CSV table of C-alpha atoms and ligand atoms in Angstrom, one decimal:
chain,number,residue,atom,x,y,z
A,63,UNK,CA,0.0,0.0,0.0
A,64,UNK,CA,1.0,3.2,-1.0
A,65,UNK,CA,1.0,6.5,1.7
A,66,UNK,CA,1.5,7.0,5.0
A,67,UNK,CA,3.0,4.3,7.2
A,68,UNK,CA,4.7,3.5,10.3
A,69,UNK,CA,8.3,1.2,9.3
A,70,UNK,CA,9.8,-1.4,11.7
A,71,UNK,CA,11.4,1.7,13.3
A,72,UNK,CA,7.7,3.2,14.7
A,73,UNK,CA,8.9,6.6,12.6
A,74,UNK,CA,5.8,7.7,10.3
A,75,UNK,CA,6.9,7.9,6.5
A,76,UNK,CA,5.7,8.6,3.2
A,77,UNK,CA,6.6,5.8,0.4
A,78,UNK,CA,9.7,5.3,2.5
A,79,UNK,CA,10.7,8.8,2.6
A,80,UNK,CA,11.2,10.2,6.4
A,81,UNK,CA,9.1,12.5,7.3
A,82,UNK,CA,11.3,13.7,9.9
A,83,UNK,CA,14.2,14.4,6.6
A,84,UNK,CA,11.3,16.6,5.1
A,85,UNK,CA,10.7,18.4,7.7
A,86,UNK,CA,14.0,19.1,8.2
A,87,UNK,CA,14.8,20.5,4.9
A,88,UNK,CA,12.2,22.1,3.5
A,89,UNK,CA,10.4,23.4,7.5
A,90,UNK,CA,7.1,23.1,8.8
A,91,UNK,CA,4.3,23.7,8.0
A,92,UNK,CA,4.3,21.5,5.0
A,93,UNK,CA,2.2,19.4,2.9
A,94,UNK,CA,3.6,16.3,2.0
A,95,UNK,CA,2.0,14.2,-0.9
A,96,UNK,CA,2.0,10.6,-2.1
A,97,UNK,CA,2.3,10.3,-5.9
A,98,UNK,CA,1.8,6.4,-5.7
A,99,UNK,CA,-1.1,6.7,-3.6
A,100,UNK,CA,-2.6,10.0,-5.5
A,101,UNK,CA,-2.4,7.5,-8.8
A,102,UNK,CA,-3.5,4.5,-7.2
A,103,UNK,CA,-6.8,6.2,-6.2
A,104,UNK,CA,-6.8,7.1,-9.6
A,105,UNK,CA,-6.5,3.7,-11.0
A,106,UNK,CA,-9.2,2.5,-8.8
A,107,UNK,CA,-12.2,4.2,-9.6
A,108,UNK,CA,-10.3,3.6,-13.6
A,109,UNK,CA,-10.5,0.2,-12.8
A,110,UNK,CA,-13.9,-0.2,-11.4
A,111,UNK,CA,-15.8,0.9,-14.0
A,112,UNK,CA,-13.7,-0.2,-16.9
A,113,UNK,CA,-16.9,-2.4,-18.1
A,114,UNK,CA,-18.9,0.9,-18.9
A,115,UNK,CA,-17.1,3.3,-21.5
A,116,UNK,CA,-15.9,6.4,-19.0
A,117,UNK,CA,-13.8,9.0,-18.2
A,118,UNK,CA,-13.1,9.9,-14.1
A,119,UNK,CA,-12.8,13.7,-14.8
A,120,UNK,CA,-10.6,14.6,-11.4
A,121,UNK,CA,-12.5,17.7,-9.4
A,122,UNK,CA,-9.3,19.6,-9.4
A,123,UNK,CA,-10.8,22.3,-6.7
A,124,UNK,CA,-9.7,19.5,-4.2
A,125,UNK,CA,-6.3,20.1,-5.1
A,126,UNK,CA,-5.0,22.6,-7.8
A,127,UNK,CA,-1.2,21.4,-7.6
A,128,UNK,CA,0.4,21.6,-11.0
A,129,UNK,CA,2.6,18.4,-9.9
A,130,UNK,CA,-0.1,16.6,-9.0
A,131,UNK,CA,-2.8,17.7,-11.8
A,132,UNK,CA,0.1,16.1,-14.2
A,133,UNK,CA,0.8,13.5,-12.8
A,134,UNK,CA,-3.2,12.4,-13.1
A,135,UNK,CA,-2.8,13.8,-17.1
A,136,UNK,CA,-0.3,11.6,-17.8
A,137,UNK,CA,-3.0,8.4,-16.9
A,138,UNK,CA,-5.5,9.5,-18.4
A,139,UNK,CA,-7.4,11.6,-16.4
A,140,UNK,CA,-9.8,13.9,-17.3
A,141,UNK,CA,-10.7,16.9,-15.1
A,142,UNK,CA,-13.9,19.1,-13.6
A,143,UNK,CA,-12.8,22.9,-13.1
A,144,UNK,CA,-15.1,25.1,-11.2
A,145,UNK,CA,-13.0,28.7,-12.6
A,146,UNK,CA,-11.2,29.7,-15.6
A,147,UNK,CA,-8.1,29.6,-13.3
A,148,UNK,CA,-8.6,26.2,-13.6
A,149,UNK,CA,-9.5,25.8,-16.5
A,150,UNK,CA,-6.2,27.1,-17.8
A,151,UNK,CA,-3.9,25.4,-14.9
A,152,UNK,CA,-5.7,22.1,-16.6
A,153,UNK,CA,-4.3,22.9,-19.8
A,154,UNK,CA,-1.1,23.4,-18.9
A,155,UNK,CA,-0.8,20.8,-17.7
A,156,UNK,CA,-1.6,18.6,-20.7
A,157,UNK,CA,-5.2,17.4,-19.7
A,158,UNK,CA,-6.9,18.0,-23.3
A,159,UNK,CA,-10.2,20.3,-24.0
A,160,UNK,CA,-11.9,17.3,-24.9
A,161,UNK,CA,-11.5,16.0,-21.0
A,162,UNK,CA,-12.2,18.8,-19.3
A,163,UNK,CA,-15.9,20.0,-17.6
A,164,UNK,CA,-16.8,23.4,-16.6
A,165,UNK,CA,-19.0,23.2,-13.1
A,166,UNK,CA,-20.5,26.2,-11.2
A,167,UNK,CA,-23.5,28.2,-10.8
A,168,UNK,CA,-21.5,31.5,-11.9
A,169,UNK,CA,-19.5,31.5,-14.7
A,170,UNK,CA,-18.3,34.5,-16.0
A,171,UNK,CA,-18.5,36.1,-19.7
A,172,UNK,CA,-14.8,35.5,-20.4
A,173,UNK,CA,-15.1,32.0,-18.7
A,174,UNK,CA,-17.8,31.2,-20.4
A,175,UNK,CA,-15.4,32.1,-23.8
A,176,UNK,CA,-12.4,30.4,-22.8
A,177,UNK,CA,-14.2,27.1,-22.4
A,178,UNK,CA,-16.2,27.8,-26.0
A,179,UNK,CA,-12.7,28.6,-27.9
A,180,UNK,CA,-11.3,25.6,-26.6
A,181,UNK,CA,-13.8,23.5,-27.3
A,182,UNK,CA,-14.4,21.5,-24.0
A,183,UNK,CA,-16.3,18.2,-23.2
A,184,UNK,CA,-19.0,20.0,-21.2
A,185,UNK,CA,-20.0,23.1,-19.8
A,186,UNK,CA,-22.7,21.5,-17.0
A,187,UNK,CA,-24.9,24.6,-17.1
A,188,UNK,CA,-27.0,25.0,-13.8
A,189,UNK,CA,-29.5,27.7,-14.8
A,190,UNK,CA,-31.5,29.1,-18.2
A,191,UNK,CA,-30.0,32.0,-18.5
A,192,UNK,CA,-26.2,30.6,-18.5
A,193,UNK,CA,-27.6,28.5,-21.2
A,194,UNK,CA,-28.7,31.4,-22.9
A,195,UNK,CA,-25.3,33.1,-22.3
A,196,UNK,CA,-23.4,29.9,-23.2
A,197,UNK,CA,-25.4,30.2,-26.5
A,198,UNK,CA,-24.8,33.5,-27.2
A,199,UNK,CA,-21.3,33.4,-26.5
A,200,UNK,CA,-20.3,30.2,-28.4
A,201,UNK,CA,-22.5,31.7,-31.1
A,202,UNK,CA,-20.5,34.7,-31.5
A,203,UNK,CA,-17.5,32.6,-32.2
A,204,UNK,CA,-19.2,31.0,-34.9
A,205,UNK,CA,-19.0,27.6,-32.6
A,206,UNK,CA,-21.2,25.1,-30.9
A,207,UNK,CA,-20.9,24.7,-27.3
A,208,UNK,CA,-21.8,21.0,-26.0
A,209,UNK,CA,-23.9,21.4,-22.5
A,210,UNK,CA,-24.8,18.9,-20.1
A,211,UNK,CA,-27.9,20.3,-18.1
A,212,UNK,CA,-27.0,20.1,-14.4
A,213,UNK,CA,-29.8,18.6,-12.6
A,214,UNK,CA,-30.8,18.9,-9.0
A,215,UNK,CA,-32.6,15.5,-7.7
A,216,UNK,CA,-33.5,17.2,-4.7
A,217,UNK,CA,-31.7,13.8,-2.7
A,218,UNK,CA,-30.2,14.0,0.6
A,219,UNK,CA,-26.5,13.2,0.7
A,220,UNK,CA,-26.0,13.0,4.3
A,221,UNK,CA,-23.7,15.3,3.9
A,222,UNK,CA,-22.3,18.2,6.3
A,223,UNK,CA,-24.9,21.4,5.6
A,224,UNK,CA,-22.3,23.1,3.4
A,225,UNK,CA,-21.3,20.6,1.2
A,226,UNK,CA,-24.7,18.9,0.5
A,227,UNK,CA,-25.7,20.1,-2.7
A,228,UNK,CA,-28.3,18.2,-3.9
A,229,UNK,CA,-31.7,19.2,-2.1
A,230,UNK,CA,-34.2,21.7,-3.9
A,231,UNK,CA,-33.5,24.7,-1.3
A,232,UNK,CA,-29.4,24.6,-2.6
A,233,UNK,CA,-28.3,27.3,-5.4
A,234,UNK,CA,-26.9,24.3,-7.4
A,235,UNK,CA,-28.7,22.8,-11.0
A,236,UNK,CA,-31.9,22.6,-12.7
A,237,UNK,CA,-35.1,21.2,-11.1
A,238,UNK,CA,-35.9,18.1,-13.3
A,239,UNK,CA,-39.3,19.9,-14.7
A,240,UNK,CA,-37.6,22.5,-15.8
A,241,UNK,CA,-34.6,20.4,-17.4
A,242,UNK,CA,-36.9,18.4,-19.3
A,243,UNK,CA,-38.7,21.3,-20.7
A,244,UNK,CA,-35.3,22.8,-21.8
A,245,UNK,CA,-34.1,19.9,-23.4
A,246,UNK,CA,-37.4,19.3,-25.2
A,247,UNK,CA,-36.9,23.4,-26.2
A,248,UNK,CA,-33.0,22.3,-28.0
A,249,UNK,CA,-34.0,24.2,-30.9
A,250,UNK,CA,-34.2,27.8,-28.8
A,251,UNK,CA,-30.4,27.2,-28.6
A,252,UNK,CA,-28.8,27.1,-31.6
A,253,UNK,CA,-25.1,27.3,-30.6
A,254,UNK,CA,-25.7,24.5,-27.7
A,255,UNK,CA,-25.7,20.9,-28.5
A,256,UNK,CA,-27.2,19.4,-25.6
A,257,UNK,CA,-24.5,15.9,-25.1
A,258,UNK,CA,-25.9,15.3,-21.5
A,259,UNK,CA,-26.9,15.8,-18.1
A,260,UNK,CA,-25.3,15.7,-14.8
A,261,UNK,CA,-25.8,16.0,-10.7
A,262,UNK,CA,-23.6,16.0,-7.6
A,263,UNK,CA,-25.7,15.6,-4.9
A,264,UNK,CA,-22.9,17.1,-2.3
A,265,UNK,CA,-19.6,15.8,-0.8
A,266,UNK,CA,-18.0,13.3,2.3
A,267,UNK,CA,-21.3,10.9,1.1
A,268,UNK,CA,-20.7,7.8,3.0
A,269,UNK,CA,-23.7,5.6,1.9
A,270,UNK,CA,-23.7,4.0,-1.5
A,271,UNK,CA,-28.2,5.0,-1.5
A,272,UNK,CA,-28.4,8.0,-2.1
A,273,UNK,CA,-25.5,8.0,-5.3
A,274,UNK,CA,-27.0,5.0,-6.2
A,275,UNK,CA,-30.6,7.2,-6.3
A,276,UNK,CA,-29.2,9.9,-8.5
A,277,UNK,CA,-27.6,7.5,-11.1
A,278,UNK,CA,-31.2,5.7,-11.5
A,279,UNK,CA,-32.9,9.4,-11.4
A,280,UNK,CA,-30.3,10.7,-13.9
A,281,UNK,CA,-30.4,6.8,-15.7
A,282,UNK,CA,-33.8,7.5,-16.0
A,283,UNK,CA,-34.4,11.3,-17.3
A,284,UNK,CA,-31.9,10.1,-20.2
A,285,UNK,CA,-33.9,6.8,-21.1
A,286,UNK,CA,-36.7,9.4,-21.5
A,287,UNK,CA,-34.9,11.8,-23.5
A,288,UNK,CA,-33.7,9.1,-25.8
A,289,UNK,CA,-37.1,8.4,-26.1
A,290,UNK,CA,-38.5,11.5,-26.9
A,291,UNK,CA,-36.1,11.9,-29.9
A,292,UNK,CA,-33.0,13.6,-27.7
A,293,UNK,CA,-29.9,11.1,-27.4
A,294,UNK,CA,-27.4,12.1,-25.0
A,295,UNK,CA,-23.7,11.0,-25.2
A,296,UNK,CA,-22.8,11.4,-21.4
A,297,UNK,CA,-24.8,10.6,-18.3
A,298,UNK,CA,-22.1,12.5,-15.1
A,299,UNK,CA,-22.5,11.6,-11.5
A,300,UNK,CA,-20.6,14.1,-10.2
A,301,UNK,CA,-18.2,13.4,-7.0
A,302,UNK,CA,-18.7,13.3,-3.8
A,303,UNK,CA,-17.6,9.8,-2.5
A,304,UNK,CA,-16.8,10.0,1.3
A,305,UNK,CA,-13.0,9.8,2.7
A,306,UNK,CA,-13.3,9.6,6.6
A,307,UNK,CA,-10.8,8.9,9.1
A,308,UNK,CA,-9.4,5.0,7.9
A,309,UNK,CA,-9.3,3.4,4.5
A,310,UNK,CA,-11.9,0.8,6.0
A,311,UNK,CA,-14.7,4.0,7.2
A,312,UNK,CA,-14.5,5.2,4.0
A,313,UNK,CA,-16.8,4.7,0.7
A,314,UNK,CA,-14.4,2.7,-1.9
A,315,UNK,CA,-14.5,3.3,-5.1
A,316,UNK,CA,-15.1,-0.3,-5.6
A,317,UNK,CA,-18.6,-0.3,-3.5
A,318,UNK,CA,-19.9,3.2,-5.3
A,319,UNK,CA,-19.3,1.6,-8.5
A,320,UNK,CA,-21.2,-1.7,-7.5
A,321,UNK,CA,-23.4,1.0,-6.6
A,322,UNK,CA,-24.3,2.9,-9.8
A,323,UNK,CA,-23.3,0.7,-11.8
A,324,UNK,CA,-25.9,-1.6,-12.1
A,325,UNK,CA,-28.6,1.9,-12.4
A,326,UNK,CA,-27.3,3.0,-15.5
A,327,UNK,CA,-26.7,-0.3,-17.4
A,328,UNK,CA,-28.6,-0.4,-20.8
A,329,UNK,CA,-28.3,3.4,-21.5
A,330,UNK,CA,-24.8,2.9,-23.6
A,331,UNK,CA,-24.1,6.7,-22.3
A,332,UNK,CA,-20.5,8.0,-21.7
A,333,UNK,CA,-20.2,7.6,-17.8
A,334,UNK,CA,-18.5,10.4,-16.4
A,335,UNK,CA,-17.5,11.0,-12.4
A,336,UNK,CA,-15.8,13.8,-11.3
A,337,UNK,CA,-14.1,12.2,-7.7
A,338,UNK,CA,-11.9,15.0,-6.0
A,339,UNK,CA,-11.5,14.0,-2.6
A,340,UNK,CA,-11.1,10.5,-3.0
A,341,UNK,CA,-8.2,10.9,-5.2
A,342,UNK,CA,-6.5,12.9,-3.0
A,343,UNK,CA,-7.4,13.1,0.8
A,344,UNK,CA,-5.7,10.0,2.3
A,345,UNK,CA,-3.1,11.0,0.0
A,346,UNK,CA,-2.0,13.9,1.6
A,347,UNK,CA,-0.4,15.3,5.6
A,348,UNK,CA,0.3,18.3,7.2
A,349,UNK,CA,3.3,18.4,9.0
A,350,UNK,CA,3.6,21.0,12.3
A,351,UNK,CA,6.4,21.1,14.7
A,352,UNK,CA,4.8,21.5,18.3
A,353,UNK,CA,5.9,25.4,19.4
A,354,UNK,CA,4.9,25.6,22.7
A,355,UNK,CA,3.2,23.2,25.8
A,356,UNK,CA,0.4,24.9,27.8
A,357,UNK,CA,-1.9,24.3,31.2
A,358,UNK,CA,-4.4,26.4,32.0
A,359,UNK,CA,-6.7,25.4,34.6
A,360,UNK,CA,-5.7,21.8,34.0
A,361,UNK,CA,-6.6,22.6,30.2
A,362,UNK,CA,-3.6,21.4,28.2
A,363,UNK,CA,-2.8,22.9,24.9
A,364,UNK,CA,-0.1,22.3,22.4
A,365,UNK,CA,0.4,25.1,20.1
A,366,UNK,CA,1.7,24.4,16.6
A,367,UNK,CA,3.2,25.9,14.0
A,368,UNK,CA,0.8,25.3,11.7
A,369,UNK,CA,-2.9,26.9,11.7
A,370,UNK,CA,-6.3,27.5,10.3
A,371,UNK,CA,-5.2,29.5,7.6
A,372,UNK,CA,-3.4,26.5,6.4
A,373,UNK,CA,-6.1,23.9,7.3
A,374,UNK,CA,-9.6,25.3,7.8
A,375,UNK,CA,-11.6,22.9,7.5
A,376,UNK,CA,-11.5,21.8,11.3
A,377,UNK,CA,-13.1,25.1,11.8
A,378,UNK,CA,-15.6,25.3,9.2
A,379,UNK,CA,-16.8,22.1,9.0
A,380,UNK,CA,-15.9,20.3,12.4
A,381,UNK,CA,-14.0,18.2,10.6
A,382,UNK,CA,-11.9,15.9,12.3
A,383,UNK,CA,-8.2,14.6,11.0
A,384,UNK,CA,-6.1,12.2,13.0
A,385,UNK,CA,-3.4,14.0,14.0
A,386,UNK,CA,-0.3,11.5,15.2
A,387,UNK,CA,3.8,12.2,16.2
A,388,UNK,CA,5.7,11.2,13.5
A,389,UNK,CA,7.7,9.6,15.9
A,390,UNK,CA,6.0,8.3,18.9
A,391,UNK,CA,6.6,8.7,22.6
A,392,UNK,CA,3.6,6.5,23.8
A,393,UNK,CA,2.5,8.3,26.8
A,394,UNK,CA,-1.3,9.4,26.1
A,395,UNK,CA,-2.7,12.7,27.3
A,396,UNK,CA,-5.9,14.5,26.9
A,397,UNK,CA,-5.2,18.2,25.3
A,398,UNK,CA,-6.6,20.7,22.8
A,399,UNK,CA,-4.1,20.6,19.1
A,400,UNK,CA,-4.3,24.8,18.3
A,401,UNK,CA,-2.7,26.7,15.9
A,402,UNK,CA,-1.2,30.4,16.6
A,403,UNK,CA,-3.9,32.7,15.5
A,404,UNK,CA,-5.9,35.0,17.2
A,405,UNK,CA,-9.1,33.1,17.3
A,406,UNK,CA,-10.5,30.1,19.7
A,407,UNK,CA,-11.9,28.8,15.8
A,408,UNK,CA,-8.1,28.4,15.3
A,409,UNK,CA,-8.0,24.5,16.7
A,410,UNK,CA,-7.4,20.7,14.9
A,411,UNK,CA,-8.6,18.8,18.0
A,412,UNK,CA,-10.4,19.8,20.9
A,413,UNK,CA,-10.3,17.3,24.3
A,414,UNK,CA,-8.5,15.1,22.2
A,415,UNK,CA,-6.5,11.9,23.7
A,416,UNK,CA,-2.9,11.9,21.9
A,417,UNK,CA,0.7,11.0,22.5
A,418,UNK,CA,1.9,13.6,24.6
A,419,UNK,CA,4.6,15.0,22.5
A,420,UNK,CA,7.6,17.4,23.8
A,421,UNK,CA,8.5,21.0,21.9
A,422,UNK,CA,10.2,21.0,19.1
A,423,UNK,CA,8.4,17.7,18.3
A,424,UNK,CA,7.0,16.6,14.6
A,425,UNK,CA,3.1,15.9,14.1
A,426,UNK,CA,1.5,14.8,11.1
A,427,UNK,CA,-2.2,15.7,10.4
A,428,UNK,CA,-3.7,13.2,8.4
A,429,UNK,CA,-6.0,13.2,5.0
A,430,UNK,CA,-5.7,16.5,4.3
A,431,UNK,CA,-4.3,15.8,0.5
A,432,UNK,CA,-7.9,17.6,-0.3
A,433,UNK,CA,-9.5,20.5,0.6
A,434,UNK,CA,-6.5,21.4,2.6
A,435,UNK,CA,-4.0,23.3,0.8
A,436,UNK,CA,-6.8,24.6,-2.0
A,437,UNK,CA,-8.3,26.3,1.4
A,438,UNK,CA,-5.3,28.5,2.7
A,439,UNK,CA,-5.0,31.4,2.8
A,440,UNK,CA,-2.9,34.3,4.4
A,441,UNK,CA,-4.8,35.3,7.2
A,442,UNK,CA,-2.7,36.5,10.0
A,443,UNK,CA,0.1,37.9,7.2
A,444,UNK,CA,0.7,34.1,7.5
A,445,UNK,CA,2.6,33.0,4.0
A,446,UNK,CA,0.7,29.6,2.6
A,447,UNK,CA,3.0,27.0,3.2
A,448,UNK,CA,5.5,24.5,1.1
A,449,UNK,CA,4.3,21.6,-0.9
A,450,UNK,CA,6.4,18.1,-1.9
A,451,UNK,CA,5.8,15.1,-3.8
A,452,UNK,CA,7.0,12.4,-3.0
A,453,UNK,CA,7.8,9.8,-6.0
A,454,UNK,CA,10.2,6.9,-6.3
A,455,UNK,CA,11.4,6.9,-3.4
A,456,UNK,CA,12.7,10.7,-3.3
A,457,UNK,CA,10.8,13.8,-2.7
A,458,UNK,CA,10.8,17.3,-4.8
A,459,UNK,CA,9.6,20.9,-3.7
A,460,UNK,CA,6.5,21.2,-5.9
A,461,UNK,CA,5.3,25.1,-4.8
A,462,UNK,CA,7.9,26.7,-2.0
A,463,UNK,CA,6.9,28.4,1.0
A,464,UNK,CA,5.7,32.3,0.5
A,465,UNK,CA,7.9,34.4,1.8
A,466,UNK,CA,6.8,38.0,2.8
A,467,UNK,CA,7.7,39.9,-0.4
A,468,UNK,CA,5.6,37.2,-2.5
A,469,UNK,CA,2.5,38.5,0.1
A,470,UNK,CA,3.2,42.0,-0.3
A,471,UNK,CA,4.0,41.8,-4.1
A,472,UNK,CA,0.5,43.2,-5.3
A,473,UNK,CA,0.0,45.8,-2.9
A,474,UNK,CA,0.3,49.0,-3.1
A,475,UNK,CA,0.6,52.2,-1.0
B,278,LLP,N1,-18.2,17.9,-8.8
B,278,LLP,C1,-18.7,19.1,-8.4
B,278,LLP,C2,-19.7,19.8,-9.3
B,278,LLP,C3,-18.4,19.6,-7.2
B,278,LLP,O1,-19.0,20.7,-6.8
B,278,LLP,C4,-17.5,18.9,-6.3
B,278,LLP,C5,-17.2,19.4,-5.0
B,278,LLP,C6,-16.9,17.7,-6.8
B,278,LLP,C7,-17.3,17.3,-8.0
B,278,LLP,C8,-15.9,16.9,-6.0
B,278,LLP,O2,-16.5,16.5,-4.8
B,278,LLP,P1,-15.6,15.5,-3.9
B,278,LLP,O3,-15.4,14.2,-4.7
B,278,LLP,O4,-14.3,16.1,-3.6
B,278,LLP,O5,-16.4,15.3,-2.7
B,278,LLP,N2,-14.3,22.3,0.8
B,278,LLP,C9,-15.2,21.2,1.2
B,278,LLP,C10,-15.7,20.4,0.0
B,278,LLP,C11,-16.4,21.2,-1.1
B,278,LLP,C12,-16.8,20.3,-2.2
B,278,LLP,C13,-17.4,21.2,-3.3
B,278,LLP,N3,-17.7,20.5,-4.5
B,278,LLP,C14,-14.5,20.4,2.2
B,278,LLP,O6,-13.4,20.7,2.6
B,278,LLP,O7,-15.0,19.4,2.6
């Protein structure tokens, strides 16, 4: 198994590669990635649907690194981007127009070209009037745009409040009335060739059901369409397929595929799934040197280095990520895991039981390959931290640190 693992020596490292050696070269904080495990996750949700023609079109808002998003071009990934940013950042690095689709509820005017000029897979429009602009704008290029509709099933996920994105009260996609009359209105649109339709019902979804629901709702909308004279090419899930704290209490991409699988057979459609956390999560760790010890009241605290502005997601969504010494003194203690900034939101584990580690010491937070990194941000004048890959046995630098001149660099007096 490729990742994050504990050797004969009790020392946590990734692919063989000591952490502690990282750390000490490139500082803390620092994301450290596993290539292996990044394309094994790949390969598996490849793998299990390999008896349906696909493409698994990588959510790339999970994790925007160059390094990584070529590394997944060079197998054959395809990708969804959410921003023109990443739209272009996909380009460069070799994933072709013909893999890439355009999600979001608000894409721009210039967006909207970029994606027409180079002629991309989809553009999964979520509302009328961005089909209307997506005709008028491929239109003006003298080009057709191809559209999947984006539907929303109105089907609980499960999810946390704001990542479920599938119930009729969220901003996202099309209520299935009003798809169906749109569809069955192609003609209105005469630069849009309508290829498909796709959902993503929200993210962390832990039971097969509901994904299972939306391929058959989705499964069925296109049987009808077919029907009614309107082939499709492409029938996309979306993502959403939970990671949680251990391989094993997560959703494999095995199980969601036995899943949906067996709800779209018949309709010959292009699958398409756009997994982002599951490629990445387990595939990634922050690593924080422990700056100070504190007791308050018989409160303990350990203060790191490393802090919401470079992992946020404890404090926006609860979330909660194993966070272990990378080398263990096996002497358990009770204690809150904070970062340095000014704000009691600022914390990775509250009343937490973990190996009382000493200053100075290495820690590891675990499965933040997604999400985590794509969230920082400079709050606090803090610079965003360093990235590596590690791959055959060796690790690179793949974005350094910020420094403060990189911070300051667009402001002006
Ligand atoms: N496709 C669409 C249209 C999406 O909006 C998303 C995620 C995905 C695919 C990928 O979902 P995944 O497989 O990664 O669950 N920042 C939050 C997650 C936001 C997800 C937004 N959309 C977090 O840290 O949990």
């Amino acid at each position: 198994m490729a990742g994050f693992e504990r050797g004969a020596t009790k020392e946590l490292s990734c692919d063989g590669v000591s952490l502690l050696r990282i750390a000490r070269e490139v500082g803390t904080p620092a994301y450290v990635y596993s290539r292996a495990l990044i394309e094994e996750n790949f390969r598996r949700f490849d793998d299990a649907f390999a008896s349906v023609p696909h493409l698994v079109c990588y959510a790339m808002k999970a994790n925007g690194s160059l390094a990584i998003v070529k590394a997944l071009a060079a197998l054959g990934a395809g990708v969804d981007v959410v921003s023109g940013g990443e739209l272009r950042a996909a380009m460069e690095c070799g994933i072709p127009a013909e893999r890439i689709v355009f999600s979001g509820v608000g894409k721009t005017d210039k967006e909207i070209l970029l994606g027409a000029e180079l002629q991309i897979l989809a553009f999964n429009a979520e509302s009328e009037r961005e089909l209307a602009k997506i005709d008028e704008i491929a239109g003006s290029l003298g080009r057709t745009a191809r559209v999947a509709l984006r539907v929303n099933p109105d089907i609980d996920s499960g999810s946390h409040p704001y990542i479920a994105t599938g119930l009729k009260h969220n901003k996202f996609g099309i209520d299935l009335g009003t798809a169906r009359r749109l569809f069955a209105q192609a003609d209105r649109f005469a630069h849009v060739r309508f290829t498909g339709i796709q959902a993503h019902i929200g993210s962390q979804i832990f039971e097969p059901a509901p994904l299972a629901q939306t391929a058959r709702e989705l499964a069925a909308l296109a049987r009808e369409l077919a029907a009614a004279g309107t082939p499709l090419e492409t029938l996309d899930l979306g993502g959403g397929v939970g990671v949680g704290e251990t391989e094993e209490k997560s959703l494999s991409p095995e199980a969601y595929a036995a899943a949906v699988l067996p709800e779209v057979s018949g309709t010959s459609l292009r699958l398409l799934i756009e997994p982002g956390r599951s490629i990445v999560a387990r595939a990634g760790a922050l690593l924080t040197r422990v700056l100070y010890l504190k007791e308050s009241l018989g409160r303990h605290f350990v203060v790191t280095d490393a802090a919401m502005n470079d992992l946020l997601r404890p404090a926006l969504y609860s979330a909660s990520h194993p966070i272990e010494p990378v080398v263990p003194r096996g002497e358990p203690f009770t204690a809150d895991i904070v970062g340095p900034v000014c704000e009691s939101g600022d914390f990775f584990v509250r009343d937490g039981v973990i190996d009382r580690p000493d200053e100075g010491d290495l820690l590891a937070i675990r499965n933040v390959g997604a999400y985590g990194f794509a969230m920082s941000s400079n709050y606090n004048f803090r610079p965003r931290t360093v990235e590596v890959l590690v791959e055959n046995g060796a690790f690179r630098v793949t974005r350094r640190r910020e420094s403060y001149e990189d911070m300051v660099r667009l402001e002006r007096e």
